[in-house]
Structure formats: structure tokens, C-alpha cells
Coordinates of N, CA and C in Angstrom, one line a residue:
X1 N -40.6 158.9 52.7 CA -41.9 158.5 52.3 C -42.4 157.5 53.4
X2 N -43.6 157.7 53.9 CA -44.2 156.8 54.9 C -44.9 155.7 54.2
X3 N -45.1 154.6 55.0 CA -45.7 153.4 54.5 C -47.1 153.7 53.8
X4 N -47.9 154.6 54.5 CA -49.2 154.9 53.9 C -49.0 155.6 52.5
X5 N -48.0 156.4 52.4 CA -47.8 157.1 51.1 C -47.3 156.1 50.1
X6 N -46.5 155.1 50.5 CA -46.0 154.1 49.6 C -47.1 153.2 49.2
X7 N -48.1 152.9 50.1 CA -49.2 152.1 49.7 C -50.1 152.9 48.7
X8 N -50.2 154.2 48.9 CA -51.0 155.0 47.9 C -50.3 155.1 46.6
X9 N -48.9 155.1 46.6 CA -48.2 155.2 45.4 C -48.4 153.8 44.6
X10 N -48.3 152.7 45.3 CA -48.6 151.4 44.7 C -50.0 151.4 44.1
X11 N -51.0 151.9 44.8 CA -52.3 151.9 44.3 C -52.4 152.8 43.0
X12 N -51.8 154.0 43.1 CA -51.8 154.9 41.9 C -51.2 154.2 40.7
X13 N -50.1 153.6 40.9 CA -49.4 152.9 39.8 C -50.3 151.8 39.2
X14 N -51.0 151.1 40.0 CA -51.9 150.0 39.6 C -53.1 150.7 38.8
X15 N -53.6 151.8 39.3 CA -54.8 152.4 38.8 C -54.4 153.2 37.5
X16 N -53.2 153.7 37.4 CA -52.9 154.5 36.2 C -51.4 154.3 35.8
X17 N -51.2 153.1 35.3 CA -49.8 152.7 34.9 C -49.1 153.5 33.8
X18 N -49.9 154.3 33.1 CA -49.4 155.1 32.0 C -48.6 156.3 32.6
X19 N -48.6 156.5 33.9 CA -47.8 157.5 34.6 C -46.3 157.1 34.5
X20 N -46.1 155.8 34.3 CA -44.7 155.3 34.2 C -44.3 155.2 32.8
X21 N -43.0 155.3 32.5 CA -42.5 155.2 31.1 C -42.6 153.7 30.7
X22 N -42.9 153.5 29.4 CA -42.9 152.1 28.9 C -41.5 151.5 29.0
X23 N -41.5 150.2 29.3 CA -40.3 149.4 29.4 C -40.3 148.2 28.5
X24 N -39.2 147.7 28.3 CA -39.0 146.4 27.5 C -39.4 145.3 28.5
X25 N -40.2 144.3 28.0 CA -40.7 143.2 28.8 C -39.6 142.3 29.2
X26 N -38.5 142.2 28.4 CA -37.4 141.3 28.8 C -36.2 142.1 29.2
X27 N -36.3 143.1 30.0 CA -35.2 143.9 30.4 C -34.2 143.0 31.3
X28 N -33.0 143.1 30.9 CA -32.0 142.3 31.6 C -31.4 143.1 32.9
X29 N -30.6 142.4 33.7 CA -30.0 143.0 34.8 C -29.1 144.2 34.3
X30 N -28.5 144.0 33.2 CA -27.7 145.1 32.6 C -28.5 146.3 32.3
X31 N -29.7 146.1 31.7 CA -30.7 147.2 31.4 C -31.1 147.9 32.7
X32 N -31.4 147.1 33.7 CA -31.8 147.7 35.0 C -30.7 148.6 35.6
X33 N -29.5 148.0 35.6 CA -28.3 148.7 36.1 C -28.0 150.0 35.3
X34 N -28.1 149.9 34.0 CA -27.9 151.1 33.1 C -28.9 152.2 33.4
X35 N -30.2 151.8 33.5 CA -31.2 152.8 33.8 C -31.0 153.5 35.2
X36 N -30.7 152.7 36.1 CA -30.5 153.2 37.5 C -29.2 154.0 37.7
X37 N -28.1 153.6 37.0 CA -26.8 154.2 37.3 C -26.4 155.2 36.2
X38 N -26.8 155.0 35.0 CA -26.3 155.8 33.9 C -27.3 156.8 33.3
X39 N -28.5 156.7 33.7 CA -29.5 157.6 33.2 C -30.0 158.5 34.3
X40 N -30.6 159.6 34.0 CA -31.0 160.6 35.0 C -32.5 160.6 35.1
X41 N -33.1 159.8 36.1 CA -34.5 159.8 36.3 C -34.8 160.2 37.7
X42 N -35.9 160.9 37.9 CA -36.3 161.3 39.3 C -37.0 160.1 39.9
X43 N -36.9 160.0 41.2 CA -37.7 159.1 42.0 C -39.1 159.4 41.9
X44 N -39.9 158.4 41.6 CA -41.4 158.6 41.5 C -42.0 159.0 42.9
X45 N -41.3 158.6 44.0 CA -41.8 158.8 45.3 C -41.5 160.2 45.8
X46 N -40.3 160.7 45.7 CA -39.9 161.9 46.3 C -39.2 162.9 45.3
X47 N -38.9 162.5 44.1 CA -38.2 163.4 43.2 C -36.7 163.5 43.2
X48 N -36.1 162.8 44.2 CA -34.6 162.8 44.3 C -34.1 161.9 43.1
X49 N -32.9 162.0 42.8 CA -32.3 161.1 41.8 C -32.6 159.6 42.1
X50 N -33.2 158.9 41.1 CA -33.5 157.5 41.3 C -32.2 156.7 41.2
X51 N -32.1 155.7 42.1 CA -31.0 154.8 42.2 C -31.4 153.4 42.0
X52 N -32.7 153.1 41.9 CA -33.2 151.8 41.7 C -34.2 151.8 40.5
X53 N -34.2 150.8 39.7 CA -35.1 150.7 38.5 C -35.6 149.3 38.5
X54 N -36.9 149.1 38.4 CA -37.5 147.8 38.2 C -38.5 147.9 37.1
X55 N -38.9 146.8 36.6 CA -40.0 146.8 35.6 C -41.2 146.2 36.2
X56 N -42.3 146.9 36.2 CA -43.6 146.4 36.7 C -44.5 146.1 35.5
X57 N -45.2 145.0 35.6 CA -46.0 144.6 34.5 C -47.5 144.9 34.8
X58 N -48.0 145.8 34.0 CA -49.4 146.2 34.1 C -50.2 145.4 33.1
X59 N -51.4 144.9 33.6 CA -52.2 144.1 32.7 C -52.9 145.0 31.7
X60 N -53.0 146.3 31.9 CA -53.6 147.2 31.0 C -52.7 147.9 30.1
X61 N -51.4 148.2 30.6 CA -50.5 149.0 29.9 C -49.2 148.3 29.5
X62 N -49.0 147.1 29.9 CA -47.8 146.4 29.6 C -46.7 146.8 30.6
X63 N -45.4 146.4 30.3 CA -44.3 146.6 31.2 C -44.0 148.1 31.3
X64 N -43.7 148.6 32.5 CA -43.4 150.0 32.8 C -42.2 150.1 33.7
X65 N -41.4 151.1 33.6 CA -40.3 151.4 34.5 C -40.8 152.0 35.8
X66 N -40.3 151.6 36.9 CA -40.5 152.2 38.2 C -39.1 152.6 38.7
X67 N -38.9 153.9 38.8 CA -37.7 154.5 39.2 C -37.8 155.1 40.6
X68 N -37.0 154.6 41.5 CA -37.1 155.1 42.9 C -35.7 155.3 43.5
X69 N -35.6 156.2 44.5 CA -34.4 156.4 45.2 C -34.3 155.2 46.2
X70 N -33.1 155.0 46.8 CA -33.0 153.8 47.7 C -33.9 153.8 48.8
X71 N -34.1 155.0 49.4 CA -35.0 155.1 50.6 C -36.4 154.8 50.2
X72 N -36.9 155.4 49.1 CA -38.3 155.1 48.7 C -38.5 153.7 48.3
X73 N -37.5 153.1 47.6 CA -37.5 151.7 47.2 C -37.8 150.8 48.4
X74 N -37.1 151.0 49.5 CA -37.2 150.2 50.7 C -38.6 150.4 51.3
X75 N -39.1 151.6 51.3 CA -40.5 151.8 51.9 C -41.5 151.2 51.0
X76 N -41.4 151.4 49.7 CA -42.4 150.8 48.8 C -42.3 149.3 48.9
X77 N -41.2 148.7 48.9 CA -41.0 147.3 49.0 C -41.7 146.8 50.3
X78 N -41.4 147.5 51.4 CA -42.0 147.1 52.7 C -43.6 147.2 52.6
X79 N -44.1 148.3 52.1 CA -45.5 148.5 52.0 C -46.1 147.4 51.1
X80 N -45.4 147.0 50.0 CA -45.9 146.0 49.1 C -45.9 144.6 49.9
X81 N -44.9 144.3 50.6 CA -44.8 143.1 51.4 C -45.9 143.0 52.4
X82 N -46.2 144.1 53.1 CA -47.1 144.1 54.2 C -48.5 144.5 53.7
X83 N -48.7 144.7 52.5 CA -50.0 145.1 52.0 C -50.4 146.5 52.4
X84 N -49.4 147.3 52.7 CA -49.7 148.7 53.1 C -50.0 148.9 54.6
X85 N -49.8 147.9 55.4 CA -50.1 147.9 56.8 C -48.9 148.3 57.6
X86 N -47.8 148.8 57.1 CA -46.6 149.1 57.8 C -46.8 150.3 58.7

């Protein structure tokens, strides 16, 4: 995934958070680890098996799961840090 695609993904998530599964607002590290390691979710970016799980809080839809593979997680994180200018 390129930085521009990651920026687009972040925009899509913000625009339509219901594309993500609902999550518990107070998910613990154990919950995150369980979802990433023991459950089978596709990466939202590329469709590969997700290895990272985080909870994003939407002002319109509440907490949502964001499942990404390691590669897409790094690109999305970088795009988020740089405001999509990577």
C-alpha cells in the first residue's frame, strides 16, 4: 500500500466508519492481542491476514476495529503521522 492509498483509506474510515466492525470502547491490550493473533480477520488495506488490531473512535459511529497486516499498519501509521504527505 502506498502512502496516498493509506491516506485515502484513513479518509474513507473517517467518512464511513460503519465499514469497520464495532469494538468495545475499553478494549484492553489482551483484547487487541486476541483479535490480532487468535481471530482470522483480513487486512482492511490489502486483504492479507491481519496481524495488527487497534480501536479507532468515530464521533458518529463509536469505537470500531481497524485490522491491518504489519506492512499496511506501518504505511497507514506513517500516512497518519505525515497527514498523507509521505
